[in-house]
């Protein structure tokens, strides 16, 4: 049962344009969402997060949007740069003040072309 | 931010041998550490939750006797893959946190069993 889904396995975007990565979830108990980036042979690195009390969070070129009614979140990268080429994972959890596990999507490989 | 060190980053072992992977939190105390595994083109899947001073909590389908987890201190958790087989070849990663302070990833371990 894949509770967090990234339906696009890959995405190609031209440098300077916007990259939009999508993520859907099924568990309505999730209330905290994160995006991670992973380069080959490296561990994932944290990008940006959003709590369910918000619908948008912005950090530099990265913005995450959350649509709770649709159980959908997206990551926007503007402008896209070649160094952004990586695999992006969304993840969700239900923080309760004690440690809560993350549930990951399958990832979307972003290729930013020149 | 928090720093988590995972070692080794890559290991190749012979079938039937055991491999130990270490996860250290360098600048904070971690009561809980999560161990994940990723197969090609799949999500990071939670294997077990490592709890300091007590037994790990394993996810359904994960063999406790095969994947031994020890969390003897607040800064160190180890995952030992016992009697490794080629099907255990995977990317293993520890994740620390999960409370309101966020998550920190280890750098991951690429295990290849030959």
Short mmCIF file of N, CA, C and O in Angstrom, two decimals, chain A residues 2 4 32 34 36 38 41-46 89 92-107, chain B residues 10 32 34 36 38 41-46 49 59 91 93 95 97-108 110:
data_model
loop_
_atom_site.label_atom_id
_atom_site.label_comp_id
_atom_site.label_asym_id
_atom_site.label_seq_id
_atom_site.Cartn_x
_atom_site.Cartn_y
_atom_site.Cartn_z
N UNK A 2 0.96 1.90 -1.14
CA UNK A 2 1.82 3.06 -1.29
C UNK A 2 1.05 4.28 -0.83
O UNK A 2 0.19 4.80 -1.54
N UNK A 4 2.27 7.25 -0.13
CA UNK A 4 2.79 8.48 -0.72
C UNK A 4 3.22 8.14 -2.15
O UNK A 4 4.02 7.22 -2.34
N UNK A 32 2.66 16.50 8.20
CA UNK A 32 3.95 17.14 8.02
C UNK A 32 4.59 16.52 6.80
O UNK A 32 4.66 15.29 6.70
N UNK A 34 7.70 16.68 3.61
CA UNK A 34 9.07 17.10 3.34
C UNK A 34 9.46 16.73 1.91
O UNK A 34 8.95 15.76 1.35
N UNK A 36 13.03 15.90 -0.34
CA UNK A 36 14.44 15.61 -0.27
C UNK A 36 14.99 15.48 -1.68
O UNK A 36 14.27 15.13 -2.62
N UNK A 38 18.27 13.77 -3.89
CA UNK A 38 19.31 12.76 -3.79
C UNK A 38 20.13 12.70 -5.07
O UNK A 38 19.60 12.48 -6.15
N UNK A 41 24.85 8.01 -5.49
CA UNK A 41 25.89 7.59 -4.54
C UNK A 41 25.95 8.49 -3.30
O UNK A 41 26.93 8.45 -2.56
N UNK A 42 24.94 9.29 -3.09
CA UNK A 42 24.90 10.11 -1.88
C UNK A 42 23.58 9.87 -1.16
O UNK A 42 22.61 9.41 -1.74
N UNK A 43 23.55 10.21 0.12
CA UNK A 43 22.31 10.14 0.86
C UNK A 43 21.41 11.31 0.52
O UNK A 43 21.85 12.32 -0.02
N UNK A 44 20.13 11.19 0.81
CA UNK A 44 19.21 12.30 0.56
C UNK A 44 19.56 13.52 1.40
O UNK A 44 20.03 13.39 2.53
N UNK A 45 19.32 14.68 0.87
CA UNK A 45 19.49 15.92 1.62
C UNK A 45 18.17 16.65 1.68
O UNK A 45 17.43 16.72 0.71
N UNK A 46 17.92 17.20 2.82
CA UNK A 46 16.65 17.90 3.07
C UNK A 46 16.57 19.17 2.23
O UNK A 46 17.53 19.92 2.11
N UNK A 89 12.49 13.21 -3.65
CA UNK A 89 11.53 12.40 -2.91
C UNK A 89 10.64 13.29 -2.07
O UNK A 89 11.13 14.21 -1.41
N UNK A 92 6.22 12.01 4.10
CA UNK A 92 5.18 12.50 5.00
C UNK A 92 5.30 11.80 6.34
O UNK A 92 5.76 10.67 6.44
N UNK A 93 4.87 12.52 7.36
CA UNK A 93 4.87 11.92 8.70
C UNK A 93 3.76 12.54 9.53
O UNK A 93 3.08 13.47 9.11
N UNK A 94 3.58 11.99 10.70
CA UNK A 94 2.60 12.51 11.64
C UNK A 94 3.30 12.79 12.95
O UNK A 94 3.25 11.99 13.87
N UNK A 95 4.04 13.87 13.05
CA UNK A 95 4.78 14.17 14.28
C UNK A 95 3.85 14.28 15.48
O UNK A 95 2.79 14.87 15.41
N UNK A 96 4.26 13.64 16.54
CA UNK A 96 3.45 13.67 17.75
C UNK A 96 4.25 14.14 18.94
O UNK A 96 3.83 14.00 20.07
N UNK A 97 5.43 14.71 18.68
CA UNK A 97 6.29 15.11 19.79
C UNK A 97 7.29 14.02 20.12
O UNK A 97 8.31 14.28 20.71
N UNK A 98 6.97 12.81 19.78
CA UNK A 98 7.96 11.74 19.84
C UNK A 98 8.32 11.37 18.40
O UNK A 98 7.69 11.82 17.47
N UNK A 99 9.33 10.55 18.25
CA UNK A 99 9.81 10.28 16.90
C UNK A 99 8.75 9.59 16.06
O UNK A 99 8.14 8.62 16.48
N UNK A 100 8.54 10.11 14.89
CA UNK A 100 7.58 9.53 13.96
C UNK A 100 8.28 9.17 12.68
O UNK A 100 9.08 9.94 12.16
N UNK A 101 7.96 8.03 12.14
CA UNK A 101 8.63 7.57 10.93
C UNK A 101 8.18 8.38 9.73
O UNK A 101 7.11 8.98 9.70
N UNK A 102 9.04 8.40 8.73
CA UNK A 102 8.73 9.03 7.46
C UNK A 102 8.25 7.98 6.47
O UNK A 102 8.79 6.87 6.43
N UNK A 103 7.28 8.33 5.67
CA UNK A 103 6.84 7.50 4.57
C UNK A 103 7.19 8.21 3.28
O UNK A 103 6.81 9.37 3.08
N UNK A 104 7.94 7.53 2.42
CA UNK A 104 8.49 8.16 1.23
C UNK A 104 7.72 7.79 -0.03
O UNK A 104 7.15 6.70 -0.15
N UNK A 105 7.75 8.70 -0.97
CA UNK A 105 7.33 8.39 -2.32
C UNK A 105 8.46 7.70 -3.07
O UNK A 105 9.57 7.52 -2.53
N UNK A 106 8.20 7.32 -4.31
CA UNK A 106 9.18 6.56 -5.09
C UNK A 106 10.20 7.44 -5.78
O UNK A 106 11.16 6.94 -6.33
N UNK A 107 9.99 8.72 -5.76
CA UNK A 107 10.97 9.63 -6.32
C UNK A 107 10.66 10.03 -7.76
O UNK A 107 10.02 9.30 -8.51
N UNK B 10 30.16 2.44 1.35
CA UNK B 10 30.04 1.33 0.40
C UNK B 10 30.70 0.10 1.00
O UNK B 10 31.73 0.21 1.65
N UNK B 32 15.85 7.87 19.24
CA UNK B 32 15.29 7.02 18.19
C UNK B 32 16.03 7.25 16.87
O UNK B 32 16.30 8.39 16.51
N UNK B 34 15.90 5.66 12.78
CA UNK B 34 15.16 4.83 11.84
C UNK B 34 16.12 4.24 10.82
O UNK B 34 17.00 4.92 10.32
N UNK B 36 16.27 2.54 7.09
CA UNK B 36 15.52 2.38 5.86
C UNK B 36 16.36 1.61 4.85
O UNK B 36 17.59 1.60 4.90
N UNK B 38 16.46 0.89 0.46
CA UNK B 38 15.90 1.25 -0.84
C UNK B 38 16.39 0.30 -1.91
O UNK B 38 17.60 0.18 -2.14
N UNK B 41 14.62 1.81 -7.99
CA UNK B 41 13.35 2.34 -8.49
C UNK B 41 12.20 2.16 -7.50
O UNK B 41 11.04 2.12 -7.91
N UNK B 42 12.53 2.04 -6.25
CA UNK B 42 11.49 1.92 -5.22
C UNK B 42 11.68 2.99 -4.15
O UNK B 42 12.69 3.67 -4.10
N UNK B 43 10.68 3.10 -3.30
CA UNK B 43 10.75 4.05 -2.20
C UNK B 43 11.78 3.61 -1.18
O UNK B 43 12.17 2.44 -1.12
N UNK B 44 12.17 4.56 -0.36
CA UNK B 44 12.87 4.21 0.88
C UNK B 44 11.83 3.55 1.78
O UNK B 44 10.80 4.15 2.11
N UNK B 45 12.12 2.32 2.18
CA UNK B 45 11.17 1.57 2.99
C UNK B 45 11.71 1.40 4.40
O UNK B 45 12.86 0.98 4.58
N UNK B 46 10.89 1.70 5.37
CA UNK B 46 11.31 1.56 6.76
C UNK B 46 11.49 0.09 7.10
O UNK B 46 10.60 -0.73 6.87
N UNK B 49 12.67 0.61 13.65
CA UNK B 49 12.90 1.78 14.48
C UNK B 49 13.80 1.36 15.63
O UNK B 49 13.45 0.45 16.40
N UNK B 59 9.50 -3.55 11.16
CA UNK B 59 8.32 -3.51 10.31
C UNK B 59 7.97 -4.92 9.85
O UNK B 59 8.80 -5.84 9.85
N UNK B 91 20.53 -0.25 -0.79
CA UNK B 91 21.00 1.00 -0.19
C UNK B 91 20.34 1.12 1.17
O UNK B 91 19.11 1.14 1.27
N UNK B 93 19.99 3.24 4.81
CA UNK B 93 20.20 4.59 5.33
C UNK B 93 19.54 4.75 6.69
O UNK B 93 18.47 4.19 6.94
N UNK B 95 18.02 7.39 9.54
CA UNK B 95 17.41 8.71 9.65
C UNK B 95 17.16 8.98 11.13
O UNK B 95 16.60 8.13 11.83
N UNK B 97 15.72 11.56 14.16
CA UNK B 97 14.81 12.66 14.41
C UNK B 97 13.38 12.18 14.38
O UNK B 97 13.06 11.09 14.83
N UNK B 98 12.50 13.00 13.82
CA UNK B 98 11.11 12.61 13.73
C UNK B 98 10.25 13.26 14.79
O UNK B 98 9.05 13.04 14.84
N UNK B 99 10.87 14.06 15.63
CA UNK B 99 10.04 14.85 16.54
C UNK B 99 9.87 16.22 15.90
O UNK B 99 10.03 16.37 14.71
N UNK B 100 9.54 17.21 16.69
CA UNK B 100 9.26 18.51 16.10
C UNK B 100 10.50 19.22 15.58
O UNK B 100 10.41 20.28 14.99
N UNK B 101 11.68 18.62 15.77
CA UNK B 101 12.91 19.26 15.33
C UNK B 101 13.37 18.78 13.98
O UNK B 101 14.46 19.10 13.53
N UNK B 102 12.58 17.97 13.33
CA UNK B 102 12.91 17.56 11.98
C UNK B 102 13.72 16.29 11.92
O UNK B 102 13.93 15.60 12.91
N UNK B 103 14.18 16.01 10.72
CA UNK B 103 14.89 14.77 10.46
C UNK B 103 16.28 15.07 9.89
O UNK B 103 16.47 16.03 9.16
N UNK B 104 17.22 14.20 10.23
CA UNK B 104 18.55 14.29 9.65
C UNK B 104 18.91 12.92 9.10
O UNK B 104 18.73 11.90 9.77
N UNK B 105 19.45 12.93 7.88
CA UNK B 105 19.78 11.69 7.20
C UNK B 105 21.25 11.34 7.36
O UNK B 105 22.11 12.21 7.33
N UNK B 106 21.50 10.04 7.50
CA UNK B 106 22.85 9.57 7.29
C UNK B 106 23.16 9.62 5.81
O UNK B 106 22.28 9.87 4.98
N UNK B 107 24.40 9.38 5.46
CA UNK B 107 24.80 9.47 4.06
C UNK B 107 24.50 8.19 3.29
O UNK B 107 24.63 8.16 2.06
N UNK B 108 24.08 7.14 3.99
CA UNK B 108 23.70 5.92 3.31
C UNK B 108 24.84 4.95 3.14
O UNK B 108 26.01 5.33 3.14
N UNK B 110 25.83 1.67 0.59
CA UNK B 110 25.52 0.81 -0.57
C UNK B 110 26.14 -0.56 -0.29
O UNK B 110 27.36 -0.69 -0.27
#
